[in-house]
Amino acid sequence: MLQRFQQHIETHFPFLRKNRLLIACSGGVDSMVLTHICHQLQLDIVLAHCNFNLRGEESDADEKFVVDFGEKTGIRVLTTSFDTKAFKESFRGSIQMAARKLRYDWFEELLDAQKRDYVLTAHHADDSLETFLINLSRGTGIDGLSGIPEVNGRIVRPLLPFSRDEILEYAQENQLGWREDTSNSDTRYLRNQIRKEIAPKLKKLHLTFLQNFLRTQNHLLQSKELLNNIVEEARTKLFINQEDSIKINIAKLRELQPVEAYMYHLFQPYGFNQQEDLISLLDAMSGKEIHSKTYRLLKDRDHLLLKKHTQSESSFFLIYQGQVSLESPIPLKIKEVENLDNPAKNRVFLDKEKLNYPLLLRKWEKGDYFYPLGMEGKKKVSKFFKDEKMDVFSKENQWILCSGEDIVWIIGRRADERFKIDESTQQILKITVSE
């Protein structure tokens, strides 16, 4: 495993050899193996251990174990202690998410204070499988199935190609000690159910199930990149920009096969999600048009004309994946982050994988409803406004952020329960209303 890891580093993360690193070290077998291997390869490492004080004497024993290990090996250890339960009282989210915020906030502080470049975490192949199954169980697209990112900002996960069994075998062969977290056996948590009950049964289906899964996930990632490239190439060739619209030759559209799939992916970013409507437009009479929230698509003889609604026609705006800001009609900043800030009305934190792009910004409409964060069940937006004692002008000026037909955030007032951060969240999207 040591040789494989060294080759993996040289191939995918050569920059780690030249940088100063923090290792998130809980004392568990995963982080202890990551520490041992990095030490063997003479990487410049410092250990960072968080005591969340959630398991009494066990938490203190974990901290002592990591500190003692550092003294024996000569590796510097930085520790901190949190009153996680007290912090959760003022924090909107689960105890796991509260701990995550505390942990990653501290890592960010350490990177700057200790002049370190990256934090290494010990996520591995079994973690990827568990996340895949969690996302699969709740419904997701190719983005949610293509894996935990190996690099996310200053967070690096170099153990992702390695299985839990390989890590355990390495620890035993090298006579490494580690600590067991008893909470990992609590099957009330979905991830633990998958880890203890579902994943072992899947692995029995085939001797190389996990390796096959990793190959499949890599194929999904490559397919996603390939699909995006192919669609963008077709869009570049076919979408001809005019003064106030885009002109598309229908005959050239028909040459694309399968035309149904191309039509969907070409026009989906403009809000057209009904494949049947798009296809029927190809054979419709000249003058026929369909509408999305933000665009008109018109059949004009041998061409399709795509035109954005004017402000007088529509009050809808799209936010595309990867977009970092919106200036009008309200200033928004959009950023992927590793952890949460304290709650505030001018910002919201969302589970990115639960969102369907492009996001839609619009005024509220009669009949709108949502699931208020922290409450059970749905509520009409009009009733929410009444409870908030909003006047007529305030209601008219209220903007709503949507994912498809679902409300994500009544901006500046209340988020929706369905898009909140939870224990399975891998990508956190922060949206802020700028000053």
PDB file of N, CA and C in Angstrom, residues 6-19 43:
ATOM      1  N   GLN A   6       2.501   6.131  -2.673  1.00  0.00           N
ATOM      2  CA  GLN A   6       3.564   6.993  -3.174  1.00  0.00           C
ATOM      3  C   GLN A   6       3.372   7.278  -4.657  1.00  0.00           C
ATOM      4  N   GLN A   7       3.022   6.247  -5.424  1.00  0.00           N
ATOM      5  CA  GLN A   7       2.777   6.436  -6.849  1.00  0.00           C
ATOM      6  C   GLN A   7       1.563   7.317  -7.082  1.00  0.00           C
ATOM      7  N   HIS A   8       0.534   7.136  -6.245  1.00  0.00           N
ATOM      8  CA  HIS A   8      -0.683   7.948  -6.350  1.00  0.00           C
ATOM      9  C   HIS A   8      -0.367   9.421  -6.101  1.00  0.00           C
ATOM     10  N   ILE A   9       0.457   9.687  -5.103  1.00  0.00           N
ATOM     11  CA  ILE A   9       0.852  11.058  -4.790  1.00  0.00           C
ATOM     12  C   ILE A   9       1.644  11.660  -5.955  1.00  0.00           C
ATOM     13  N   GLU A  10       2.608  10.899  -6.456  1.00  0.00           N
ATOM     14  CA  GLU A  10       3.457  11.421  -7.532  1.00  0.00           C
ATOM     15  C   GLU A  10       2.650  11.686  -8.805  1.00  0.00           C
ATOM     16  N   THR A  11       1.606  10.885  -9.029  1.00  0.00           N
ATOM     17  CA  THR A  11       0.810  11.025 -10.247  1.00  0.00           C
ATOM     18  C   THR A  11      -0.226  12.129 -10.133  1.00  0.00           C
ATOM     19  N   HIS A  12      -0.922  12.170  -8.982  1.00  0.00           N
ATOM     20  CA  HIS A  12      -2.081  13.058  -8.850  1.00  0.00           C
ATOM     21  C   HIS A  12      -1.842  14.278  -7.948  1.00  0.00           C
ATOM     22  N   PHE A  13      -0.961  14.165  -6.987  1.00  0.00           N
ATOM     23  CA  PHE A  13      -0.754  15.266  -6.044  1.00  0.00           C
ATOM     24  C   PHE A  13       0.730  15.577  -5.832  1.00  0.00           C
ATOM     25  N   PRO A  14       1.497  15.770  -6.897  1.00  0.00           N
ATOM     26  CA  PRO A  14       2.936  16.038  -6.710  1.00  0.00           C
ATOM     27  C   PRO A  14       3.191  17.300  -5.897  1.00  0.00           C
ATOM     28  N   PHE A  15       2.220  18.221  -5.874  1.00  0.00           N
ATOM     29  CA  PHE A  15       2.391  19.477  -5.132  1.00  0.00           C
ATOM     30  C   PHE A  15       2.477  19.253  -3.629  1.00  0.00           C
ATOM     31  N   LEU A  16       2.008  18.090  -3.148  1.00  0.00           N
ATOM     32  CA  LEU A  16       2.046  17.844  -1.704  1.00  0.00           C
ATOM     33  C   LEU A  16       3.479  17.729  -1.179  1.00  0.00           C
ATOM     34  N   ARG A  17       4.387  17.274  -2.014  1.00  0.00           N
ATOM     35  CA  ARG A  17       5.777  17.127  -1.573  1.00  0.00           C
ATOM     36  C   ARG A  17       6.436  18.479  -1.323  1.00  0.00           C
ATOM     37  N   LYS A  18       5.940  19.515  -1.957  1.00  0.00           N
ATOM     38  CA  LYS A  18       6.561  20.827  -1.843  1.00  0.00           C
ATOM     39  C   LYS A  18       5.826  21.748  -0.870  1.00  0.00           C
ATOM     40  N   ASN A  19       4.745  21.248  -0.253  1.00  0.00           N
ATOM     41  CA  ASN A  19       3.931  22.102   0.599  1.00  0.00           C
ATOM     42  C   ASN A  19       3.907  21.617   2.033  1.00  0.00           C
ATOM     43  N   LEU A  43       6.865  13.602   4.209  1.00  0.00           N
ATOM     44  CA  LEU A  43       6.131  14.816   3.897  1.00  0.00           C
ATOM     45  C   LEU A  43       6.142  15.728   5.116  1.00  0.00           C
TER      46      LEU A  43
END
